[in-house]
Coordinates of C-alpha atoms and ligand atoms in Angstrom, one line a residue:
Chain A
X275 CA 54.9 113.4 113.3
X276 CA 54.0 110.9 110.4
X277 CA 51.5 111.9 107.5
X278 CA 48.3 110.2 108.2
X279 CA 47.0 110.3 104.6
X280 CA 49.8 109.0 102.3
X281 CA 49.7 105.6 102.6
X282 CA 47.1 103.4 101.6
X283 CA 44.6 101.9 104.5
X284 CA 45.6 98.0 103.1
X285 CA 48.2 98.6 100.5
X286 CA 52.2 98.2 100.7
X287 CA 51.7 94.9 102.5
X288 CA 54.7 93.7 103.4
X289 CA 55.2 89.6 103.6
X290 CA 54.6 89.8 107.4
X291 CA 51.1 92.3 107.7
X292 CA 49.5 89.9 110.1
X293 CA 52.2 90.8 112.6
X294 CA 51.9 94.0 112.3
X295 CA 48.0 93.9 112.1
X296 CA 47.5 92.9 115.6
X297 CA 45.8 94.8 118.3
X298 CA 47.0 94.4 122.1
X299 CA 46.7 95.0 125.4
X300 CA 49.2 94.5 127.7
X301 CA 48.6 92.9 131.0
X302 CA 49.7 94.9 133.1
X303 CA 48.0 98.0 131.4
X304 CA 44.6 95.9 131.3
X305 CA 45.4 95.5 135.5
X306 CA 45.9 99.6 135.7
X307 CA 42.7 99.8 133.6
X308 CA 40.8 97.8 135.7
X309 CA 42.1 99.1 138.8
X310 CA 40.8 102.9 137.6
X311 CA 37.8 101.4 137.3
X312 CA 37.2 99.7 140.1
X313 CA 38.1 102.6 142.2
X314 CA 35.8 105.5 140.2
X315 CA 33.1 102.9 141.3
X316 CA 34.3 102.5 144.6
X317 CA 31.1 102.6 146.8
X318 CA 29.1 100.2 144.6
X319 CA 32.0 98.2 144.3
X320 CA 32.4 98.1 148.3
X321 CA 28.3 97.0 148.3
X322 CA 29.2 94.0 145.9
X323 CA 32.3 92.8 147.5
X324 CA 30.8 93.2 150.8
X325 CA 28.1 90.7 150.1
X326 CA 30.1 88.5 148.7
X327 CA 32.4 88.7 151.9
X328 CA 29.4 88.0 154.1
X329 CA 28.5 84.6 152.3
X330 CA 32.1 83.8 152.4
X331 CA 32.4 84.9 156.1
X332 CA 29.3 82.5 156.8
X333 CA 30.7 79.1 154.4
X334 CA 34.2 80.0 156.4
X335 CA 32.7 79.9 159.7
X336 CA 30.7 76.6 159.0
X337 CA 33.8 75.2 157.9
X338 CA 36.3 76.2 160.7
X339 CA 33.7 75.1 163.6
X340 CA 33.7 71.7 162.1
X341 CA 37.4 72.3 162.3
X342 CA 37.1 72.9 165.6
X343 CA 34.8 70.1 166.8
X344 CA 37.4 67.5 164.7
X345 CA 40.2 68.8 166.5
X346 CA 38.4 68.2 169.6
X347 CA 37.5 64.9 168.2
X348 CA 40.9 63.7 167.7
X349 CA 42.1 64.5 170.9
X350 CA 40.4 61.5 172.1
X351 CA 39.8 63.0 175.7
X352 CA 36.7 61.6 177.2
X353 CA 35.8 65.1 178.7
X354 CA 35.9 66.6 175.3
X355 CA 33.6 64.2 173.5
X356 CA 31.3 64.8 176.0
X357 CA 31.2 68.3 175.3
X358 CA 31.0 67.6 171.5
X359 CA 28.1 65.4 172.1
X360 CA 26.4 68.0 174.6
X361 CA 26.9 70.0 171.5
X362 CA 25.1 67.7 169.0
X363 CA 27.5 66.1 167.2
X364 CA 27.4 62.2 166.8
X365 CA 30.6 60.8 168.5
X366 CA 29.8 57.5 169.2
X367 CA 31.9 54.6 168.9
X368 CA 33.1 53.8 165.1
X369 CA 32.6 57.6 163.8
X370 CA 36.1 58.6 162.1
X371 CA 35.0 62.3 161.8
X372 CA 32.7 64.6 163.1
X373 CA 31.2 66.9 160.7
X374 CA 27.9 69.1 159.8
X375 CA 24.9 66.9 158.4
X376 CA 23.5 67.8 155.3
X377 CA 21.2 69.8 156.4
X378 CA 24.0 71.9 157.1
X379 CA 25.7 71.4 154.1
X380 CA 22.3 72.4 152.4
X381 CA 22.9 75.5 153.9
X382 CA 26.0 76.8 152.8
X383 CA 25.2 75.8 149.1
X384 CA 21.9 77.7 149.4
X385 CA 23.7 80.8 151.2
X386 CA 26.2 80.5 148.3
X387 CA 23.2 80.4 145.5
X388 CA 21.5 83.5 147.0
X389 CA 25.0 85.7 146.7
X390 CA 25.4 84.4 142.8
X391 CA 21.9 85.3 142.3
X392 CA 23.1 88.7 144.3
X393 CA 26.6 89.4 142.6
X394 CA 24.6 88.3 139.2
X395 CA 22.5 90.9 138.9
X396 CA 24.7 93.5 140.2
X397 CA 27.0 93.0 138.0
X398 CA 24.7 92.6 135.3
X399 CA 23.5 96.2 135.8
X400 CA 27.6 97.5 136.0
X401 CA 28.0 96.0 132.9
X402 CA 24.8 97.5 131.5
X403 CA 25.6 101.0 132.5
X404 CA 29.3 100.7 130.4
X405 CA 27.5 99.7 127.2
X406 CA 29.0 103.0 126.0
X407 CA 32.5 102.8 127.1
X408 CA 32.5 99.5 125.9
X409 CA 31.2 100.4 122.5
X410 CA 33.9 103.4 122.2
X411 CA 36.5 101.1 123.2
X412 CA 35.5 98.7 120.4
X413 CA 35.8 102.2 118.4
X414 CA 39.6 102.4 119.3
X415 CA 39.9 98.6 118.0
X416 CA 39.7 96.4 121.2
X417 CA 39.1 93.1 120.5
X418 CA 36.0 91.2 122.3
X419 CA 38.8 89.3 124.4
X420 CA 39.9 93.0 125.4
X421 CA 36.4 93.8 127.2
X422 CA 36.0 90.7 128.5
X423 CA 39.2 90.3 130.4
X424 CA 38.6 93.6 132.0
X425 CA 35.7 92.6 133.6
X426 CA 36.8 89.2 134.7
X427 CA 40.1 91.2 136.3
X428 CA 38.1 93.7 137.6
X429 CA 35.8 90.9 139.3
X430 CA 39.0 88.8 140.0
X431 CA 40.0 91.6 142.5
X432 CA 36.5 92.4 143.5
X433 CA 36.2 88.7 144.2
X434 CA 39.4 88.1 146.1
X435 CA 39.7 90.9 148.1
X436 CA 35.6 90.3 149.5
X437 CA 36.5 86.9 150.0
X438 CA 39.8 87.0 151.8
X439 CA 38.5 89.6 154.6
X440 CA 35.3 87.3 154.5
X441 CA 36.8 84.5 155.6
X442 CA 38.8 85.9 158.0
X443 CA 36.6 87.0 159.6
X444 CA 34.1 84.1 159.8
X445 CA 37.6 82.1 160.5
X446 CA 38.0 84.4 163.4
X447 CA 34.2 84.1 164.4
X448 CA 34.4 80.2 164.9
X449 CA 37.2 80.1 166.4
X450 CA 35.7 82.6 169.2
X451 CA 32.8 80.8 169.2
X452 CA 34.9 77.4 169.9
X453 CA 36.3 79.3 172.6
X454 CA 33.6 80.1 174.3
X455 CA 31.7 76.7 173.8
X456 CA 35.1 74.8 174.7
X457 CA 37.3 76.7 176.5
X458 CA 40.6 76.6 175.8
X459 CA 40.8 73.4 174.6
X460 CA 39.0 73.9 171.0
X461 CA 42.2 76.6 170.5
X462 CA 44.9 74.0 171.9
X463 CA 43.2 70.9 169.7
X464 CA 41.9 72.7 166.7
X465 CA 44.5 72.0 163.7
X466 CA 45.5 75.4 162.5
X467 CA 46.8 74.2 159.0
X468 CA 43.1 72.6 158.9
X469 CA 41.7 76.2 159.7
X470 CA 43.8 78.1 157.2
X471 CA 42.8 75.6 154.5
X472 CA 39.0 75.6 155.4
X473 CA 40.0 80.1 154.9
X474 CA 41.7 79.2 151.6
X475 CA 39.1 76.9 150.1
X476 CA 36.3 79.9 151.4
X477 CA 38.4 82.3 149.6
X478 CA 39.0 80.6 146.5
X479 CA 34.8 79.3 146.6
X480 CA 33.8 83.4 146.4
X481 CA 36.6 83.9 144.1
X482 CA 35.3 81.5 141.7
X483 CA 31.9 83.0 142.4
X484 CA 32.7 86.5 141.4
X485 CA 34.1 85.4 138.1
X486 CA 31.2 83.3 137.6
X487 CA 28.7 86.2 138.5
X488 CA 30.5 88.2 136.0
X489 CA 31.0 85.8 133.2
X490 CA 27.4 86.3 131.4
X491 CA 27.1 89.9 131.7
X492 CA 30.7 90.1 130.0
X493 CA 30.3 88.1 127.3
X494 CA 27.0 89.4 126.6
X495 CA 28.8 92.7 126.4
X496 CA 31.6 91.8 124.3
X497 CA 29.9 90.8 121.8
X498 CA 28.2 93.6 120.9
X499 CA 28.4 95.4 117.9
X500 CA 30.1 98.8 118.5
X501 CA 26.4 100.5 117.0
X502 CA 24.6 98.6 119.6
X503 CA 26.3 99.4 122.5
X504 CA 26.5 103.3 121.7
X505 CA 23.1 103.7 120.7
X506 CA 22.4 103.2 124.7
X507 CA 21.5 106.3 126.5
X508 CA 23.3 106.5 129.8
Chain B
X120 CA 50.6 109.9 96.1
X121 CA 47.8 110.0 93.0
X122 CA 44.9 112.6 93.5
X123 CA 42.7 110.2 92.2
X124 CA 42.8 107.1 94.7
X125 CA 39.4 105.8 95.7
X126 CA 39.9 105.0 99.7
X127 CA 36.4 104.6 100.2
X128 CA 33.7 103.1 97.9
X129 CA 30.1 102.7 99.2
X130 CA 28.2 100.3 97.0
X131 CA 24.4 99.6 96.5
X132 CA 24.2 99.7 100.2
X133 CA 21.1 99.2 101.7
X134 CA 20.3 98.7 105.6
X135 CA 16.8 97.4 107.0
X136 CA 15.8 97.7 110.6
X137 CA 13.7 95.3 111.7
X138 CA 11.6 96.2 115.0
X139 CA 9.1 94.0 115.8
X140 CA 6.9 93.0 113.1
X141 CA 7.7 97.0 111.6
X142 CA 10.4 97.3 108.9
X143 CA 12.5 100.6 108.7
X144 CA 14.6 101.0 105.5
X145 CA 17.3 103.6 106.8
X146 CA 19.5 103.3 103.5
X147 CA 17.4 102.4 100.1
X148 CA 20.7 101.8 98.0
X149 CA 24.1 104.5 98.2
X150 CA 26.4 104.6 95.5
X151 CA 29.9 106.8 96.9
X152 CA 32.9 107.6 95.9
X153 CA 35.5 109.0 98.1
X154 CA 38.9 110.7 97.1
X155 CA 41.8 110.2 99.3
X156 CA 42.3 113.4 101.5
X157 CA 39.2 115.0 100.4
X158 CA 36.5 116.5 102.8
X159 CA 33.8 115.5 102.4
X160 CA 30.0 116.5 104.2
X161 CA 27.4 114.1 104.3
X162 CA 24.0 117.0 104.8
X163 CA 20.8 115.5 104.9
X164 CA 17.9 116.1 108.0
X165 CA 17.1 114.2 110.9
X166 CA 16.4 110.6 110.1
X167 CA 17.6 110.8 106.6
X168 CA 20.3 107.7 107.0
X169 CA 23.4 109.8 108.0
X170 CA 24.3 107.9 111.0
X171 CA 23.6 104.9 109.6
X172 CA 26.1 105.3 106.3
X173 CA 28.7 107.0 108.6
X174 CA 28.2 103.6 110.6
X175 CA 28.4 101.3 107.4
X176 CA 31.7 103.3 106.2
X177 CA 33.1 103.0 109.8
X178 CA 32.9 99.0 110.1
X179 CA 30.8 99.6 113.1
X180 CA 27.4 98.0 111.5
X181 CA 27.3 95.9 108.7
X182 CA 24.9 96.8 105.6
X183 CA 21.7 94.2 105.3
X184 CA 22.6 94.4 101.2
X185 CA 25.7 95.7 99.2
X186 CA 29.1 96.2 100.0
X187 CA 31.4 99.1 101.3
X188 CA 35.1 99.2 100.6
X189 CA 37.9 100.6 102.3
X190 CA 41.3 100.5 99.9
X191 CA 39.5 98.4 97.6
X192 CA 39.1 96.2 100.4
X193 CA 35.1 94.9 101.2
X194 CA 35.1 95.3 104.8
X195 CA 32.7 92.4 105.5
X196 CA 35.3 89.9 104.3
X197 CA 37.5 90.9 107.5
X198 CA 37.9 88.6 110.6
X199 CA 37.4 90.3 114.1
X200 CA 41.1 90.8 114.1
X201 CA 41.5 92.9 111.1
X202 CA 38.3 94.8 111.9
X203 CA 40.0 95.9 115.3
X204 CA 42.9 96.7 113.1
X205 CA 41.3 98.8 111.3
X206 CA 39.3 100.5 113.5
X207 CA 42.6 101.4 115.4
X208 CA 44.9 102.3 113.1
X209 CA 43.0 103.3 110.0
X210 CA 40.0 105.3 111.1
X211 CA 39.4 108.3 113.6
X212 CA 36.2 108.4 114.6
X213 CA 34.4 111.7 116.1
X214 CA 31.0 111.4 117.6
X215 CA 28.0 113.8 118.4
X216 CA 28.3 113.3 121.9
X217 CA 32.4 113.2 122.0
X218 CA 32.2 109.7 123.8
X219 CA 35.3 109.6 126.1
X220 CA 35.9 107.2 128.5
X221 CA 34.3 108.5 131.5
X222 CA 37.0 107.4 134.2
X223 CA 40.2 108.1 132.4
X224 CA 41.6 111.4 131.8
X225 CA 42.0 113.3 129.0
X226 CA 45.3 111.9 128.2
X227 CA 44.5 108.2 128.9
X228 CA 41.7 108.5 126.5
X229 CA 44.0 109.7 123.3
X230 CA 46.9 107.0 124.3
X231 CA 44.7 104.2 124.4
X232 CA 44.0 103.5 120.9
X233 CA 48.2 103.6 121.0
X234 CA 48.3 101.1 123.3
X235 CA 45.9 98.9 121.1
X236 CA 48.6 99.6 118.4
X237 CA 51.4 98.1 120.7
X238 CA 53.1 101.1 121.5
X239 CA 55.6 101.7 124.5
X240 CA 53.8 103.7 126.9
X241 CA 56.1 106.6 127.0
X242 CA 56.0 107.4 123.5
X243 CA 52.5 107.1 123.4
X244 CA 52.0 109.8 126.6
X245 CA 54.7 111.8 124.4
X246 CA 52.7 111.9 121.2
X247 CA 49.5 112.0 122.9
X248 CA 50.6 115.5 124.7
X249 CA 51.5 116.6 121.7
X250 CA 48.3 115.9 119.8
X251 CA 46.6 117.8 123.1
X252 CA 48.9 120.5 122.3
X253 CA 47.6 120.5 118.9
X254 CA 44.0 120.5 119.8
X255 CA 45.2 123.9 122.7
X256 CA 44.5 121.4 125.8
X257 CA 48.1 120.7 126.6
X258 CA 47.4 122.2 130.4
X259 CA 44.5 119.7 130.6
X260 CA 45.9 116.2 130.0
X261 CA 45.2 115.5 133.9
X262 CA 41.2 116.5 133.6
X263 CA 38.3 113.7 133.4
X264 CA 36.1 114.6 130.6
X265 CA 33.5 115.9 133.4
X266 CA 36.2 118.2 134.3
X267 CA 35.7 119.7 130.7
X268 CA 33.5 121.9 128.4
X269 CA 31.6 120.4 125.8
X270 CA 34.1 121.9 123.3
X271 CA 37.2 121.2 125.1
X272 CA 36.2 117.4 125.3
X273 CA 35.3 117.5 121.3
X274 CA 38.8 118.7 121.1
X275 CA 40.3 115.8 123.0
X276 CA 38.3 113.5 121.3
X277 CA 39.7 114.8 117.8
X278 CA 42.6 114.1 119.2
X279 CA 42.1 110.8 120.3
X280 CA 40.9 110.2 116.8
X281 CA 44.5 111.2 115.7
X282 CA 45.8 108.9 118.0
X283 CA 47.2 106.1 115.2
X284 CA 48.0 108.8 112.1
X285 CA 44.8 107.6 110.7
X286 CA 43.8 107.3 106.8
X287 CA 40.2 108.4 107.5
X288 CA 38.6 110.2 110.1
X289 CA 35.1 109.5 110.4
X290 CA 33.1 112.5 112.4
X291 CA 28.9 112.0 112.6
X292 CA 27.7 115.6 113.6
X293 CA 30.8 116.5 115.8
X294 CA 29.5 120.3 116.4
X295 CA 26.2 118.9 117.3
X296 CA 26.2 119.8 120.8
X297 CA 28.7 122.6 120.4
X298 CA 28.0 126.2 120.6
X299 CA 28.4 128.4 117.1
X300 CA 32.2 129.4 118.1
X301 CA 33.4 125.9 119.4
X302 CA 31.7 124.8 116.6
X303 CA 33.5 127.1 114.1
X304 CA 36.7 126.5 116.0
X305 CA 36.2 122.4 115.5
X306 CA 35.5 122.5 111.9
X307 CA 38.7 124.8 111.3
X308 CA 40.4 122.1 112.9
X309 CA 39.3 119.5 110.8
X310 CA 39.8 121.4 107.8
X311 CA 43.6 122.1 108.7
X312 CA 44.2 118.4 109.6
X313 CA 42.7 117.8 106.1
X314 CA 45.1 120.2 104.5
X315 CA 48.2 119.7 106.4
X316 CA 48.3 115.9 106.9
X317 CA 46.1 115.0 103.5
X318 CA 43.6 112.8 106.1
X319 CA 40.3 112.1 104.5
X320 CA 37.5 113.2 106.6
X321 CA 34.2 112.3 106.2
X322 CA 31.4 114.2 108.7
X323 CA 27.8 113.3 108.7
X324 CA 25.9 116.8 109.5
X325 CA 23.3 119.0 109.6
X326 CA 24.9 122.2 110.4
X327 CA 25.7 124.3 107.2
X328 CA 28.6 125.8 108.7
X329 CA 30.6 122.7 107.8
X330 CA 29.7 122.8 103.9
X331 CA 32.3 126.0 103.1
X332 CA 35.0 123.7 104.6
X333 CA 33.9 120.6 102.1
X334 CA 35.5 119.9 99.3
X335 CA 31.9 117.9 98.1
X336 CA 29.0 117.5 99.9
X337 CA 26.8 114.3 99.5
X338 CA 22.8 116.0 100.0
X339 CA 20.6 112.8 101.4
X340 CA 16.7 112.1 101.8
X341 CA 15.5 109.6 103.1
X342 CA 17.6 107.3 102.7
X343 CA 19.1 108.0 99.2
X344 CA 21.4 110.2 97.6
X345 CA 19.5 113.4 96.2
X346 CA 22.4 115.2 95.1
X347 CA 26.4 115.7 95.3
X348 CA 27.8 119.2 95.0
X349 CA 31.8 120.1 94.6
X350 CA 32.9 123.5 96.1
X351 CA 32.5 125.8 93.5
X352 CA 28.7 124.8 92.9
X353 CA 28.4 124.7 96.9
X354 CA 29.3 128.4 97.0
X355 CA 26.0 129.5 95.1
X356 CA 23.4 126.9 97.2
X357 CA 25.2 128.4 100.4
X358 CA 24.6 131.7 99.1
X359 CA 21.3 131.4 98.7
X360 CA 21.0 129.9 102.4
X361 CA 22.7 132.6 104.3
X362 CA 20.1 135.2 102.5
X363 CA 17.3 134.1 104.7
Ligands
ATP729 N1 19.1 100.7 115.5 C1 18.0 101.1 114.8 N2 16.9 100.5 115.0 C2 15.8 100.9 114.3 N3 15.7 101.9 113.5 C3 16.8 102.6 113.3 C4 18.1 102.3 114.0 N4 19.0 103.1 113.6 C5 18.4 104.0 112.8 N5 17.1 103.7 112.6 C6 16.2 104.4 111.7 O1 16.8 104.7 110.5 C7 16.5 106.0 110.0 C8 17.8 106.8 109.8 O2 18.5 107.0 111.1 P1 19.8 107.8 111.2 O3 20.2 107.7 112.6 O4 20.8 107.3 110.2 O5 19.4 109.3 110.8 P2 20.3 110.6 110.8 O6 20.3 111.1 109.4 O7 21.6 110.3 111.4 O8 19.5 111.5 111.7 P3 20.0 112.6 112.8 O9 20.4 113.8 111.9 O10 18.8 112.9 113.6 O11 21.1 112.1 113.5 C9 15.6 106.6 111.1 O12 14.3 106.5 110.6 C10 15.8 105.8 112.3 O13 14.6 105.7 113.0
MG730 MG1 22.6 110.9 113.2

């Protein structure tokens, strides 16, 4: 093993020290990192992504009924604008698309507010609570970039996997719903490339949500001196 | 290697708290000198700026007045990237209250500051089982720290602070929460990684069983220097302590 103590701590610089003065972290060891972590904190994890999964599940849902109802729509069959309009939605002569009003759109962006509020301050309390392993891993030499791209995988993967069975699962909801308002026809009419986009666009909504819930806290973090963040009693 | 070398030089340092409208001066000007590969004990009671020099000498606070330098080197001149550098590579640092990371084990924590350094992940889970090894916890490389004794995670975290071969290894009251033997059995340590591998280690402390390890020890009162002893006038003060 090397001697510690015989060099000097700047000295014998060759002509290329700022190479060999970086610090790193290698992706894929910043993914196994973040992975630990997430699964040590499993259950509050599971609470976070879950909420985040039902606020995808309902924007998914919104968006596949309209789905539904345009699929309907398009068929052009005089028995199945009838049942759209029976079901509210304005089909009259002229109309291209059929679609929710604002108040419905209103809706979703409100339902999507509450979870950032939600995912927020949840996440501003997980960060919090790892003032200390941050600070110790400043100790060791991470860099603030380090920190802060552990959360933002960590809520990358949170984020995804919340979203994805969200939205599945408020894809699946509408279309049973369709079903049962329609009949078979809203399954035979409904454009299924249309549906796995409106899934897609969910996913990627609560996806950009997670990272965005997490963003302050992590910064906030990073940037802390390594003092500051151990002086915290846990 | 010259016996002489300056590695660390504390200068006119003062550090100011500010909370609220109430002003604590924690350091009211240090003047140090440290020798490369000496041990050295910073003694002093509770409140009397220990934590806050070790802190200064460690780049992990900056000081509100004077400088501190590493290698001739002021610290406060260094970017974030050469801080990081030098926290990883150049100094070891041992805390009071061992500060692992909670959800690794005890081997992730010592190969992480590796990784930091850019090593290949094999030989840095090689060298960090041998530095368990060193420490007696090559059987517990697979344990969380919750999974260990207070001692036992000390020990990894001496490790850990071995990690890079650092110049300096920077311990504030590492036998703190220790019992009298793991205590003992700690400082021993430090003292043979001192001899053996000619690290400089620095330990802020109030625990007198780490002066007859020192090679100097820096007395401070609030906030300043009072005194600096070398061994051979240590062995009289300690003298007179262990008579009462
Ligand atoms: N972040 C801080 N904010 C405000 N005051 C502080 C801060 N850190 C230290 N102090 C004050 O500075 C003084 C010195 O504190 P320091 O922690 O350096 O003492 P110490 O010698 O390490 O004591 P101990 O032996 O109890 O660890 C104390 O009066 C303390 O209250
Ligand atoms: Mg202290």
């Amino acid at each position: 093993m090397k001697h510690g103590g015989d060099g000097l701590v700047f000295g014998g610089g060759g002509p290329d020290q700022s190479v060999t003065r970086a610090v790193v972290l290698p992706f894929r060891k910043s993914v196994e990192i973040s992975v630990k972590s997430l699964k040590v904190r499993f259950f509050r994890n599971l609470i976070t992504a879950l909420s985040l999964a039902l606020a995808v599940s309902f924007v998914t849902f919104v968006f596949v009924t309209t789905d539904t109802a345009q699929g309907l729509f398009e068929s052009g069959k005089p028995a199945l604008l009838d049942m759209l309009r029976h079901a509210g939605y304005d089909v009259s002569p002229g109309v291209t698309a059929v679609g929710g009003g604002p108040k419905e759109r209103w809706i979703v962006a409100l339902s999507l507010l509450v979870c950032a509020v939600g995912i927020v301050n949840a996440q501003l309390m997980a960060v919090t609570e790892r003032f200390r392993e941050i600070g110790t891993m400043k100790c060791l030499g991470a860099l603030d970039q380090f920190i802060l791209r552990l959360f933002l995988l960590e809520a990358a993967m949170q984020g995804v996997a919340g979203s994805f069975l969200g939205a599945i699962f408020g894809g699946l909801a509408a279309v049973l719903t369709g079903l049962i308002r329609y009949g078979s026809a809203a399954a035979t009419h409904l454009s299924w490339s249309a549906a796995g986009l409106s899934v897609l666009e969910a996913t990627g909504i609560g996806l950009a949500l997670s990272l965005a819930g997490v963003l302050y806290p992590a910064i906030v973090a990073a940037r802390m001196r390594p003092v500051e963040a151990m002086r915290v009693e846990e | 290697m010259s016996e002489t070398h300056t590695i660390v030089r504390v200068s006119g340092v003062t550090r100011t708290f500010r909370m609220g409208k109430v002003e604590v001066q924690a350091l009211k000007g240090v003047d140090l000198k440290i020798k490369q590969g000496e041990y050295l004990s910073i003694m002093g009671p509770s409140g009397s700026g220990k934590s806050t020099l070790f802190n200064m000498i460690g780049g992990l606070d900056k000081p509100t007045t004077g400088k501190v330098f590493i290698d001739e080197v002021d610290i406060a001149q260094l970017d974030a990237f050469e801080l990081a550098w030098l926290r990883n590579r150049k100094i070891g640092y041992i805390f009071q209250t061992f500060n692992l990371i909670q959800v690794m084990t005890a081997l992730e924590n010592i190969t992480l500051p590796m990784i930091f350094a850019g090593m290949p992940n094999d030989e840095a889970v090689e060298k960090g089982l041998k530095l368990l090894e060193l420490v007696g916890l090559g059987k517990r490389h697979n344990h969380k720290p919750q999974e260990l004794s207070g001692g036992q995670q000390q020990r990894v975290a001496v490790a850990r602070s071995l990690a890079n071969d650092p110049a300096i290894i920077l311990a504030d009251e590492p036998t703190g929460n220790l019992d009298l033997t793991t205590g003992e059995e700690i400082i021993a340590l430090m003292q043979e990684l001192s001899e053996k591998r000619g690290v400089t280690i620095i330990t802020a402390t109030h625990d007198y069983k780490m002066l007859s390890a020192s090679d100097r020890v820096v007395w401070i009162e609030d906030g300043r220097i009072k005194k600096i002893e070398s061994r051979d006038q240590l062995n009289i003060t300690i003298g007179g302590i262990d008579a009462h």
